[in-house]
Coordinates of C-alpha atoms in Angstrom, one line a residue:
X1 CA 37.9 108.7 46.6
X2 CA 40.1 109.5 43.4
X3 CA 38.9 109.8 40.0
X4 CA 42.1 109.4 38.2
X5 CA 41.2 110.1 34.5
X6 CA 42.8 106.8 33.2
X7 CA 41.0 104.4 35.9
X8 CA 38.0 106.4 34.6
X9 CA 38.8 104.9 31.2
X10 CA 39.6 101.8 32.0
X11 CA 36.6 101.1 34.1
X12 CA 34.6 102.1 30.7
X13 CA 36.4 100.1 28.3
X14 CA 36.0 96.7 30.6
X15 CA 32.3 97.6 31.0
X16 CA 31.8 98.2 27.2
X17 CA 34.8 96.2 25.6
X18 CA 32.9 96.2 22.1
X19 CA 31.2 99.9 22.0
X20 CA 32.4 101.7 19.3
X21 CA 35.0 104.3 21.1
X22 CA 36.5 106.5 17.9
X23 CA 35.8 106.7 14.7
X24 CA 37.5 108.7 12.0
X25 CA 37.4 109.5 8.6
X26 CA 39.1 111.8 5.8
X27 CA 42.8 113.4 5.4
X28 CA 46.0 110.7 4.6
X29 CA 45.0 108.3 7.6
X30 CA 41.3 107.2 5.5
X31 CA 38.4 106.0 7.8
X32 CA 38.6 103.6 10.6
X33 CA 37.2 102.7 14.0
X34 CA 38.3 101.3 17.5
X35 CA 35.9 99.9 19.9
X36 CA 36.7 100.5 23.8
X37 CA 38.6 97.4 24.0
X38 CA 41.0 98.2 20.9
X39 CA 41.4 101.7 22.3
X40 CA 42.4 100.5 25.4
X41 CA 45.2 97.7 24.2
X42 CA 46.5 100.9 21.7
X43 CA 47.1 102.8 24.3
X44 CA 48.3 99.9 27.0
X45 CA 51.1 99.8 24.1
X46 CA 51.8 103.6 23.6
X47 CA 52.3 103.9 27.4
X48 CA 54.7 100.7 27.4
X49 CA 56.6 102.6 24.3
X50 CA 56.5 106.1 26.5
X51 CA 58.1 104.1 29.2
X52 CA 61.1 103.2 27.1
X53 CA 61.8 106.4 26.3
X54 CA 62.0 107.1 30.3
X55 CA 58.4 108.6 30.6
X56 CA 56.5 108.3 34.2
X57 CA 54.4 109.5 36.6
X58 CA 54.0 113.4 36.4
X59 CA 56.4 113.6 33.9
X60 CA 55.3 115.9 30.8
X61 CA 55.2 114.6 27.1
X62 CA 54.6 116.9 23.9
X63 CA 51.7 116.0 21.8
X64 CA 52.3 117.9 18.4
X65 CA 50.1 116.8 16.0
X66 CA 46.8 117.3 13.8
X67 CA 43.3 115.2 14.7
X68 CA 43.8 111.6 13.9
X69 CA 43.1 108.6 16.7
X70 CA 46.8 108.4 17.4
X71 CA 46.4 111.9 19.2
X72 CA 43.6 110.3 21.1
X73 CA 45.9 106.9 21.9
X74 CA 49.0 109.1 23.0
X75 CA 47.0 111.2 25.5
X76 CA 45.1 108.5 27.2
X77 CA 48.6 107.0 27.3
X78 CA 49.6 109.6 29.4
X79 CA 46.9 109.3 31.3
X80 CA 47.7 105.9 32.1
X81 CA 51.3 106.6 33.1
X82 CA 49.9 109.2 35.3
X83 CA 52.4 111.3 32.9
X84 CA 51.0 115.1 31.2
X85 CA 50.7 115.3 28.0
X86 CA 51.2 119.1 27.1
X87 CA 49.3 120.5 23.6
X88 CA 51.4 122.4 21.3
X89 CA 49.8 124.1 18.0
X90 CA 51.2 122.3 14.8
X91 CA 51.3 125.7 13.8
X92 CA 53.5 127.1 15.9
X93 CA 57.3 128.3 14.8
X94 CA 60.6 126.3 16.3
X95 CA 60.7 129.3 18.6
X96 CA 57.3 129.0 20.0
X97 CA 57.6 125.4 20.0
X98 CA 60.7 125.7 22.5
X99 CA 58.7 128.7 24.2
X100 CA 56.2 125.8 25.1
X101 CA 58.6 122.7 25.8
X102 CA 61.2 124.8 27.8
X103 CA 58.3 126.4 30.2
X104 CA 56.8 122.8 30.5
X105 CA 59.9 120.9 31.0
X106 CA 58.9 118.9 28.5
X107 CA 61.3 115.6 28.0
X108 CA 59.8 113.9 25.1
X109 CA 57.6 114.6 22.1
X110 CA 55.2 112.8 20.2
X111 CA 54.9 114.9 16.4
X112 CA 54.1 114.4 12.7
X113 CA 56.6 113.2 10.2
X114 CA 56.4 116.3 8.4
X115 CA 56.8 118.4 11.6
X116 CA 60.4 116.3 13.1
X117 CA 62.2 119.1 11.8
X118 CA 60.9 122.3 13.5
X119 CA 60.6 120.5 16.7
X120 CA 64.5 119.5 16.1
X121 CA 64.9 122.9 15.6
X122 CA 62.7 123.9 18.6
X123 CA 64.5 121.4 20.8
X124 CA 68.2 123.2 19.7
X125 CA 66.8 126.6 20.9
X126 CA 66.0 125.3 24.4
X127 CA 67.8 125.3 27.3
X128 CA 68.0 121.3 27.7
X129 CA 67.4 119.2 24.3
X130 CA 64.6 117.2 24.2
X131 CA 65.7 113.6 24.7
X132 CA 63.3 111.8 22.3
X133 CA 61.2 112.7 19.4
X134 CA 58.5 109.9 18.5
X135 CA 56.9 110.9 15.3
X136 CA 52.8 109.9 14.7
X137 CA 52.3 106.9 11.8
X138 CA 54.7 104.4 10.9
X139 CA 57.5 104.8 13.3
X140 CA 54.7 105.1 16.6
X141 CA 52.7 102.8 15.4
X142 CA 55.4 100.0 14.4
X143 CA 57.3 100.5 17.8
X144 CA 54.0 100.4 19.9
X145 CA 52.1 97.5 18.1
X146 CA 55.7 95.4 19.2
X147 CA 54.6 95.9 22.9
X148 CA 52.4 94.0 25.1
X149 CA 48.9 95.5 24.9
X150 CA 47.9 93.5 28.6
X151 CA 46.9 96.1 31.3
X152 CA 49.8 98.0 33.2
X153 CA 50.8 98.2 36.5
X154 CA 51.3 102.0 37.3
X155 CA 52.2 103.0 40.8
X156 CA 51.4 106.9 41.3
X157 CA 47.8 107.2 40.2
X158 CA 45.3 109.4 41.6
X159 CA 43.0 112.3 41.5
X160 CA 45.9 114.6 42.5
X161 CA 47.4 114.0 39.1
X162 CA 47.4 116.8 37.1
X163 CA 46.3 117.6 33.6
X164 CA 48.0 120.8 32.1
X165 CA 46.5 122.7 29.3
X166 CA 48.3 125.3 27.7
X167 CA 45.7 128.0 26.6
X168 CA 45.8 130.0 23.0
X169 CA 44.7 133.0 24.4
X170 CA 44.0 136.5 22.7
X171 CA 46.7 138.2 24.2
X172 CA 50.6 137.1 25.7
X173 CA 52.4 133.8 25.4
X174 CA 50.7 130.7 26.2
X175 CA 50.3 129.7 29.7
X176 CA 50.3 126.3 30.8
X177 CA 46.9 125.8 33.3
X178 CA 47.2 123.5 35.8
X179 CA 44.3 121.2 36.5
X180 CA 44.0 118.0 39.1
X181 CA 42.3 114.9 37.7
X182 CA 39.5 114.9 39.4
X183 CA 38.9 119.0 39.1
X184 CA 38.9 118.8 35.0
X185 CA 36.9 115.3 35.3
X186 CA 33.6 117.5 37.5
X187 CA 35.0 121.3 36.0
X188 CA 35.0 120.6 32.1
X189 CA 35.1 116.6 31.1
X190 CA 31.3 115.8 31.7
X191 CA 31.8 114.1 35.5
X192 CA 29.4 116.4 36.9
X193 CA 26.6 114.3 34.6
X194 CA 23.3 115.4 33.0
X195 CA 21.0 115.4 35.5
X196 CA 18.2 117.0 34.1
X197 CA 18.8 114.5 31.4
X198 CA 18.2 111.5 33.5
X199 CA 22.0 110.6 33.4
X200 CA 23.8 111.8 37.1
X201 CA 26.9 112.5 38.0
X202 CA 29.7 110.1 38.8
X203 CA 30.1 109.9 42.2
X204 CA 32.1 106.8 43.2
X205 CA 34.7 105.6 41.4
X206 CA 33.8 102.2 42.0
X207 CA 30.8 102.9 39.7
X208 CA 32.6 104.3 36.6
X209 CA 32.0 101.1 34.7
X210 CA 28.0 101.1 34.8
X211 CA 28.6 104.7 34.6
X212 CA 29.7 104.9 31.2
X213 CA 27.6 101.3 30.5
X214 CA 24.4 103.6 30.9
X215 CA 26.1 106.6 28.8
X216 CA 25.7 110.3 28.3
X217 CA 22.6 110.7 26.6
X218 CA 24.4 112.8 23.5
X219 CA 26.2 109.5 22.8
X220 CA 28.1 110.4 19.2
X221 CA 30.1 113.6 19.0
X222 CA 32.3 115.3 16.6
X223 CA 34.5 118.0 17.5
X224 CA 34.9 120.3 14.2
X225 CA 38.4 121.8 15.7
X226 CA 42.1 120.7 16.6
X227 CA 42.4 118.8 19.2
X228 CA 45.2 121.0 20.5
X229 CA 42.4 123.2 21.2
X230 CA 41.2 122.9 24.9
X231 CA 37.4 122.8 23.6
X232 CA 37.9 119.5 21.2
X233 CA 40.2 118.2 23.9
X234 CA 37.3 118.5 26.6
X235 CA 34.5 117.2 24.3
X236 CA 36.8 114.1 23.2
X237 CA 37.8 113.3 26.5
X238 CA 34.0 113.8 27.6
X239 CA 32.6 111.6 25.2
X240 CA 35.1 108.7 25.5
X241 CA 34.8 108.9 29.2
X242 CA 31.5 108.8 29.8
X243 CA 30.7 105.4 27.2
X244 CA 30.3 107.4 24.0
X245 CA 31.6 107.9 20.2
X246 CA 34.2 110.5 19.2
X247 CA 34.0 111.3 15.7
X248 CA 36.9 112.6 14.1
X249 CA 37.6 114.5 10.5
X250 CA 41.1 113.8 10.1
X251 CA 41.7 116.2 7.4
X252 CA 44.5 118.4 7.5
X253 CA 42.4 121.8 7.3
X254 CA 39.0 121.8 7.4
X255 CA 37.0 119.9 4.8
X256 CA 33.2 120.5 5.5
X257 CA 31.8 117.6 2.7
X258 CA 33.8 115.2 4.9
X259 CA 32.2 116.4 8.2
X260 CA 28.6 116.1 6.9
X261 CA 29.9 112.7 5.1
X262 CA 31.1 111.6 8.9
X263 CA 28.1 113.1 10.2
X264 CA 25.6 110.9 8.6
X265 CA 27.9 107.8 8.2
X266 CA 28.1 107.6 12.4
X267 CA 24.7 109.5 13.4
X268 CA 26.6 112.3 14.9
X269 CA 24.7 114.1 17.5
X270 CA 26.2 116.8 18.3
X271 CA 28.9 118.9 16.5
X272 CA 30.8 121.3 17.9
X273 CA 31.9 124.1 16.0
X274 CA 34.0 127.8 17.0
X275 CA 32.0 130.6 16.1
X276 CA 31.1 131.9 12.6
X277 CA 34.6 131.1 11.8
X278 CA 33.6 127.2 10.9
X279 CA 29.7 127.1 11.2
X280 CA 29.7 129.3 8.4
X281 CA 31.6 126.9 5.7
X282 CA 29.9 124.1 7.2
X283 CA 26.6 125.4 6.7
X284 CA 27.7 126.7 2.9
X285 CA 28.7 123.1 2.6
X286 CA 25.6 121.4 3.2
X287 CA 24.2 119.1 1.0
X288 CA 21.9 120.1 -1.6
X289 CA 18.4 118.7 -1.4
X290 CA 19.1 117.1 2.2
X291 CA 16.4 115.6 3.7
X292 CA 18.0 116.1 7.1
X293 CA 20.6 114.4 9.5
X294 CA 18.0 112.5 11.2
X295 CA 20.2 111.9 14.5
X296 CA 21.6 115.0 14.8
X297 CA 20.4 117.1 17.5
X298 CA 22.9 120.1 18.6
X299 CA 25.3 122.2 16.9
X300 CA 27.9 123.9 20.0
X301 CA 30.1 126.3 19.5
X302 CA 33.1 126.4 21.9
X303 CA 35.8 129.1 22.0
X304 CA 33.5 132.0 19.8
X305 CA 29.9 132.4 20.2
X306 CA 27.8 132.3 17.1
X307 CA 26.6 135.5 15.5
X308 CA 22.9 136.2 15.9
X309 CA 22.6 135.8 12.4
X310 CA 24.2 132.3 12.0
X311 CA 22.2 131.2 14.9
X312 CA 19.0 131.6 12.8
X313 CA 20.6 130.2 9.5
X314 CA 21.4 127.5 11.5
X315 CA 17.6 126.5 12.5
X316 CA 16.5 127.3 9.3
X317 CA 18.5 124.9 7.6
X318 CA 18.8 121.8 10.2
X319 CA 15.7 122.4 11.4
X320 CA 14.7 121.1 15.2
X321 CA 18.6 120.8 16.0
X322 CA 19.3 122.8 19.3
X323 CA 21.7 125.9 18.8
X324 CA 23.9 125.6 22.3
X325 CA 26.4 128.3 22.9
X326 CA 28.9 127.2 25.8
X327 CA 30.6 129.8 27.4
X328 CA 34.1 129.6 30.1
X329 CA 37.6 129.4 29.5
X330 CA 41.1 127.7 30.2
X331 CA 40.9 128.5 33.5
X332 CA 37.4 127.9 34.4
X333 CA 35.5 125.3 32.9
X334 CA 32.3 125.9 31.8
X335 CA 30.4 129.0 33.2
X336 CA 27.1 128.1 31.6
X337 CA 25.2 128.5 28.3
X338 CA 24.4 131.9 26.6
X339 CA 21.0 132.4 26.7
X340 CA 19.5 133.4 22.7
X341 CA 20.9 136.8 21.5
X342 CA 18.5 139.8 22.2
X343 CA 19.7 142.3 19.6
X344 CA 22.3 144.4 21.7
X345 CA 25.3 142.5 20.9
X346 CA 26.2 141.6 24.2
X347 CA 26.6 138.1 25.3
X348 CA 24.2 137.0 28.0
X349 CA 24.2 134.0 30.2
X350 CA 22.5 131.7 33.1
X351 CA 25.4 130.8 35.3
X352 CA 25.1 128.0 38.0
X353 CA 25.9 128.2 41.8
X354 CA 29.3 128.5 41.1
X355 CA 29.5 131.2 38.6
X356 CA 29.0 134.5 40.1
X357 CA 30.7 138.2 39.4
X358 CA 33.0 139.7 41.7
X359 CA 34.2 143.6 42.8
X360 CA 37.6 144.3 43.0
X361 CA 37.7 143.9 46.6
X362 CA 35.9 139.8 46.1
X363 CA 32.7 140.6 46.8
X364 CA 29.8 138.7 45.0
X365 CA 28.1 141.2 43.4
X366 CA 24.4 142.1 43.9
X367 CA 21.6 141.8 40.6
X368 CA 20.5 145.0 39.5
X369 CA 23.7 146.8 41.2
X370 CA 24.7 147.4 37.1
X371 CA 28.6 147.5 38.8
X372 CA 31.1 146.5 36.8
X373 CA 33.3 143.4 38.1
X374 CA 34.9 140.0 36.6
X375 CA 33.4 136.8 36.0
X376 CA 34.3 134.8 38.5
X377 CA 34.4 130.7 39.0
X378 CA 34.8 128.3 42.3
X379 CA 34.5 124.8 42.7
X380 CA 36.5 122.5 40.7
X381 CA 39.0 125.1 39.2
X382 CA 42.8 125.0 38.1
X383 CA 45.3 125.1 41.1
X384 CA 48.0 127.5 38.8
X385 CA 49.3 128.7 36.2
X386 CA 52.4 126.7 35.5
X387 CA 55.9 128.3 36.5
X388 CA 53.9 131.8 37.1
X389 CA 53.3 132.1 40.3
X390 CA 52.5 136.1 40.3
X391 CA 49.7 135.3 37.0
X392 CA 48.5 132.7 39.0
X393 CA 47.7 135.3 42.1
X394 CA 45.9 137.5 40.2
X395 CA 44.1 134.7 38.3
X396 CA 43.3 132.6 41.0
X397 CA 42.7 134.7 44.5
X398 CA 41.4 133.3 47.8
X399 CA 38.7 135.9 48.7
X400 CA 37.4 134.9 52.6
X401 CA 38.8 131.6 52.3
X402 CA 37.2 131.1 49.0
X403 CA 39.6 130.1 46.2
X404 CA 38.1 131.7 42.8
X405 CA 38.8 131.2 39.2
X406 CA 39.0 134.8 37.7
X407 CA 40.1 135.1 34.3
X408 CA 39.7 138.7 33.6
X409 CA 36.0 138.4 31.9
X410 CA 33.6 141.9 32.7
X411 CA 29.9 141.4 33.5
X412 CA 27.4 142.6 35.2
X413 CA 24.6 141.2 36.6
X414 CA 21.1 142.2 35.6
X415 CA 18.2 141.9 38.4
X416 CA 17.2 138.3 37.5
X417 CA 20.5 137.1 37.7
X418 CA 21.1 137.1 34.3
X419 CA 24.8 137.6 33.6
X420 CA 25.8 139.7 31.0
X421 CA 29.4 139.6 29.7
X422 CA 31.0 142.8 28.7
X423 CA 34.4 141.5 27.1
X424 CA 38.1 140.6 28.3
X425 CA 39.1 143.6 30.2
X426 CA 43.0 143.5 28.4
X427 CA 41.3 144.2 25.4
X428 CA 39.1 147.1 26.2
X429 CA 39.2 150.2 24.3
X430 CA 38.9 153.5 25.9
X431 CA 37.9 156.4 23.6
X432 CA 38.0 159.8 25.7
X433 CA 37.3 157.9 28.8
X434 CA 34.3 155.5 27.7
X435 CA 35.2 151.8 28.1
X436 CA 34.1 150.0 24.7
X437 CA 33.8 146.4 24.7
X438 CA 35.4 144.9 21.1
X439 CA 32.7 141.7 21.4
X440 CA 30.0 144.1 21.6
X441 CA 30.8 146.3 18.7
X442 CA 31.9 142.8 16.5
X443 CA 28.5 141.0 17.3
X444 CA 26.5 143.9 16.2
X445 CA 28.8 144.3 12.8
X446 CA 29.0 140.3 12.2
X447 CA 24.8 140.8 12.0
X448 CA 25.4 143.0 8.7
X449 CA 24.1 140.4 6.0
X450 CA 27.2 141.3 3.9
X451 CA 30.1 141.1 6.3
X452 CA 31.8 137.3 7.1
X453 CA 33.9 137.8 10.3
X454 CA 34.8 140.7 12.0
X455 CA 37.6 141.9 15.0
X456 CA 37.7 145.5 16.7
X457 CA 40.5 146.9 17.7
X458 CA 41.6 150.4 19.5
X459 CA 44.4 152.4 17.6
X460 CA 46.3 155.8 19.0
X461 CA 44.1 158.8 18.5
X462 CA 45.9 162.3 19.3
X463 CA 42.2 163.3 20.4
X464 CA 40.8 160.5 22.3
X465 CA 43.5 158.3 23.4
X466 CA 42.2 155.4 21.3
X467 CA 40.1 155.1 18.0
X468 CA 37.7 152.1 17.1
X469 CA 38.7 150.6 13.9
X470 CA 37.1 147.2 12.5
X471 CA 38.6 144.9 10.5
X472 CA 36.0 143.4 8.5
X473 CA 35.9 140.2 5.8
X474 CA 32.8 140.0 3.4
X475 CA 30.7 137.1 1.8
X476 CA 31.9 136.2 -1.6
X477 CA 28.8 137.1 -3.4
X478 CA 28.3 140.5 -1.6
X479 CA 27.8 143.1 -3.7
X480 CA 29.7 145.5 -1.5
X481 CA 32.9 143.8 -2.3
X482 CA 35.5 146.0 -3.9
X483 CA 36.4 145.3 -7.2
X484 CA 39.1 142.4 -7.9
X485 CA 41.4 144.9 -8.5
X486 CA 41.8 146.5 -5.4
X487 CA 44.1 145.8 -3.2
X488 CA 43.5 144.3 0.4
X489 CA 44.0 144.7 3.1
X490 CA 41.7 148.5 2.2
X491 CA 39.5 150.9 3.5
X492 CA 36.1 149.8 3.3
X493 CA 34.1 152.4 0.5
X494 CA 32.1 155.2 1.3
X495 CA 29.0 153.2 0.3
X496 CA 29.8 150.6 2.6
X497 CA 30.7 152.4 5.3
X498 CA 27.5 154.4 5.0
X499 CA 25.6 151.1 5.5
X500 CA 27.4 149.8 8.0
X501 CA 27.2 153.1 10.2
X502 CA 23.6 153.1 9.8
X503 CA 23.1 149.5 10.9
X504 CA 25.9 149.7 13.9
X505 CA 24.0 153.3 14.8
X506 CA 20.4 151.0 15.7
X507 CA 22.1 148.8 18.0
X508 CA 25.8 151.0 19.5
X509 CA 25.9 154.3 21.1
X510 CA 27.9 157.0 18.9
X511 CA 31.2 156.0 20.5
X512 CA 31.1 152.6 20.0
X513 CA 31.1 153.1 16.1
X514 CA 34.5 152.3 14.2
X515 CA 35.8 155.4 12.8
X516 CA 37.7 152.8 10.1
X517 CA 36.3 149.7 8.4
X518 CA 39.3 147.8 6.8
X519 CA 38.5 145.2 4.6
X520 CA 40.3 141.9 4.1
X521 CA 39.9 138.8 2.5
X522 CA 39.7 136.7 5.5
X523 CA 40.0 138.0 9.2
X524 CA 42.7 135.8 10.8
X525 CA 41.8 133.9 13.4
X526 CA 44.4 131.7 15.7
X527 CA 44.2 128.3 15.5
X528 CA 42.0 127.6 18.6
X529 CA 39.2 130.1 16.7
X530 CA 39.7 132.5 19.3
X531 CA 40.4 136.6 18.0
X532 CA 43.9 137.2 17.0
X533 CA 44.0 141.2 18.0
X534 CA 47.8 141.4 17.2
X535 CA 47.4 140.4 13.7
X536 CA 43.9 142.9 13.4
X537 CA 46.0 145.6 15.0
X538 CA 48.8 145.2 12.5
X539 CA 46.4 145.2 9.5
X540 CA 44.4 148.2 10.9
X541 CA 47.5 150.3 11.5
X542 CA 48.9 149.1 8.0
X543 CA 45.9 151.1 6.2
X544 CA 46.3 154.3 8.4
X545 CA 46.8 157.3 5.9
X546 CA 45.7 160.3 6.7

């Protein structure tokens, strides 16, 4: 059996033809809607215009834009062609940009208007020019809207196609994971069903139609990220293929008054958020005097767990909605949920049968053992990393004729099988030979009432090999802020740092606790919402005077 992500689709759209698929509303594109049908006739044209540009089966196309349904069109295009669309970060230099094409072999790019140029300049760094660039609004959607929107005829489909994401990682250039169809569709796009939800998992393709017909039981979701972001990608592609409504704020950076607009316009049901970084404005942004978001009934965050903190403003202000915090990776799919914080800043989940945590020698490691190994995945996993054959080795080993995902994550795992997640082991500080965890040390400092985001870094100590320094952005009305006058990025002041050692000294052992607290007026984050370390390393380092 294949389950070819665009048959998927398609099966959907003829079972539903007039269920709302996307909605949209905010930024220069205004609000609109699509039902399954017009979705599918868009993106029947789209694929017809890909073709004339010489796109086909396995071929890769750059999609280089912000959220707006035309992103959504261009990839189920794709899908259709049995082509791969490859993500690229509207934020990303010419160089990166030709970083990205190059390594994909990218032929063709779909972009913004305002965004031609740098890929032009991208495309005249690479080793081959790009042969077309098809820019988003007028030009796409004049050329496609010419086309016959009447299903295709595609030879090449099937489960072995592949779906390449190209992860924004926290360290290295971006790598370009290589998922089958039918993998990503059971790993990460909702295939595998809710069961304890009364909706099962897809398991003939035959029966995709009344699949979606009967729907996910979290029907309307809004993704509160780009969907060059694998998270947003995964939850759109969830939600359209399983007979629901993706909700979309098309604004170019983040508006919160138009998310909570969209949000009770379309009964949202879930939104999903990353991190602090965005639950925190969007919770700021709430209306006054609400009475509620009747239909709303989760708020997931993706790509950065939720402080401890947030996760209790968050109740207190929405009330019954469920605080879900999904943890996995590029690489893996899901691993799970995180189970509630308990105070020690660690992140702690309930993996299924195909999460587990393995030794250095493969071995599934025993609860209660408290060793040390890496979060492991099997199952419906990637098959590579593109054009990297030795990363993709190390990432994905064959242990006993087991193939395993194996990003580089550290747990344990405690004696009820709880797995508890220790931190990305490239990123590990080591301080006269302890091993501290920068996710530890940052959940325990984001819990500080005054402090807004926080990243923890390791810097060259003559003494200790490395030194903990945090880099640290407060709340706007905290009294601890230094006066306008000073100049950031800045040591934090003695006050402050007195209270923040004092708080950190409840929860972290003595050599957990920065030995710096630089304060900034917003910790950078990379576009996906995932810790920029580089850029906290660089400011840290910047405020070094002895």
């Amino acid at each position: 059996m294949d389950f070819q992500l665009a048959d998927i689709f398609e099966a959907g759209a003829r079972a539903i033809p007039d269920r709302l698929a996307l909605a949209w509303g905010g930024g220069p594109t205004g609000d609109g809607e699509l039902t399954y049908d017009a979705l599918d006739r868009a993106a029947n044209q789209v694929a017809r215009l890909l073709t004339d540009h010489g796109v086909s089966a396995e071929d890769r196309v750059g999609v280089h834009g912000y959220n707006h349904a035309s992103f959504i069109v261009v990839t189920l295009a794709c899908f259709k062609l049995a082509a791969v669309p490859i993500n690229a970060s509207y934020r990303y230099t010419a160089t990166e940009l030709a970083y990205v094409f190059a390594d994909a072999g990218v032929q063709v790019v779909v972009t913004e208007p305002e965004l031609g140029d740098v890929v032009a300049d991208a495309s005249a760094l690479m080793p081959h020019d790009l042969e077309s660039i098809i820019t988003f609004g007028d030009e796409l959607d004049a050329a496609a809207t010419a086309l016959d929107d009447a299903p295709l005829t595609v030879t090449g489909r099937s489960g072995d196609n592949r779906y390449i994401l190209y992860t924004g990682g926290t360290t290295g250039m971006p790598k370009g994971v290589v998922w089958r169809h039918e993998d990503i569709f059971f790993g990460a796009l909702g295939g595998d069903g809710v069961p304890r939800q009364g909706f099962p998992a897809l398991t003939d393709p035959a029966d995709a139609g009344a699949w979606a017909s009967a729907g996910n039981p979290v029907r309307v979701r809004m993704p509160l990220c780009p969907l060059i972001h694998g998270g947003a990608q995964w939850v759109a592609l969830t939600t359209i293929l399983s007979g629901g409504t993706l909700v979309l704020a098309t604004d170019r950076s983040f508006d919160a008054a138009t998310a909570w607009r969209l949000a009770d316009r379309f009964d949202v049901e879930l939104i999903m958020v990353i991190g602090d970084a965005v639950a925190r404005p969007l919770l700021d942004a709430l209306p006054a005097g609400h009475t509620a978001f009747p239909a709303l009934r989760f708020i997931s965050s993706s790509g950065a767990p939720l402080s401890a903190r947030m996760r209790v403003e968050l109740t207190e202000a929405l009330g019954d909605v469920r605080i879900l915090d999904r943890y996995g990776a590029s690489e893996t799919g899901g691993h799970g949920r995180l189970l509630e914080p308990d105070g020690s800043g660690r992140l702690r989940l309930r993996g299924d049968a195909t999460t587990a945590v393995l030794d250095d020698e493969g071995h599934v490691i025993s609860p209660g053992s408290r060793t040390v190994g890496r979060l492991a995945r099997r199952g419906h996993i990637p098959l590579e990393y593109w054009n990297d054959p030795a990363k993709t080795a190390t990432t994905f080993p064959i242990y006993d004729g087991q193939r395993w995902a194996v990003p580089g994550d550290l747990a344990t795992v405690e004696s009820d099988g709880t797995i508890v997640v220790l931190g990305r082991g490239s990123i590990v500080i080591n301080s006269g030979g302890e091993k501290i965890f920068p996710e530890e040390v940052e959940n325990v400092i984001k819990a500080f009432a005054p402090v807004q985001d926080c990243l923890v870094v390791g810097l060259p100590d003559d003494r200790f090999g490395q030194r903990v320094v945090a880099v640290i952005s407060l709340r706007g009305k905290s009294a601890t802020r230094p006066a306008a006058s000073a100049a950031l990025p800045s040591l934090a002041p003695d006050d402050l740092v007195a209270e923040l050692i004092a708080h950190c000294r409840q929860q972290l052992a003595g050599y957990k606790i920065p030995k710096r607290f630089v304060i900034v007026d917003a910790v950078e984050r990379k576009i996906t919402g995932k810790a920029d370390y580089d850029w906290a390393r660089r400011v840290a380092t910047g405020t070094l005077v002895e």
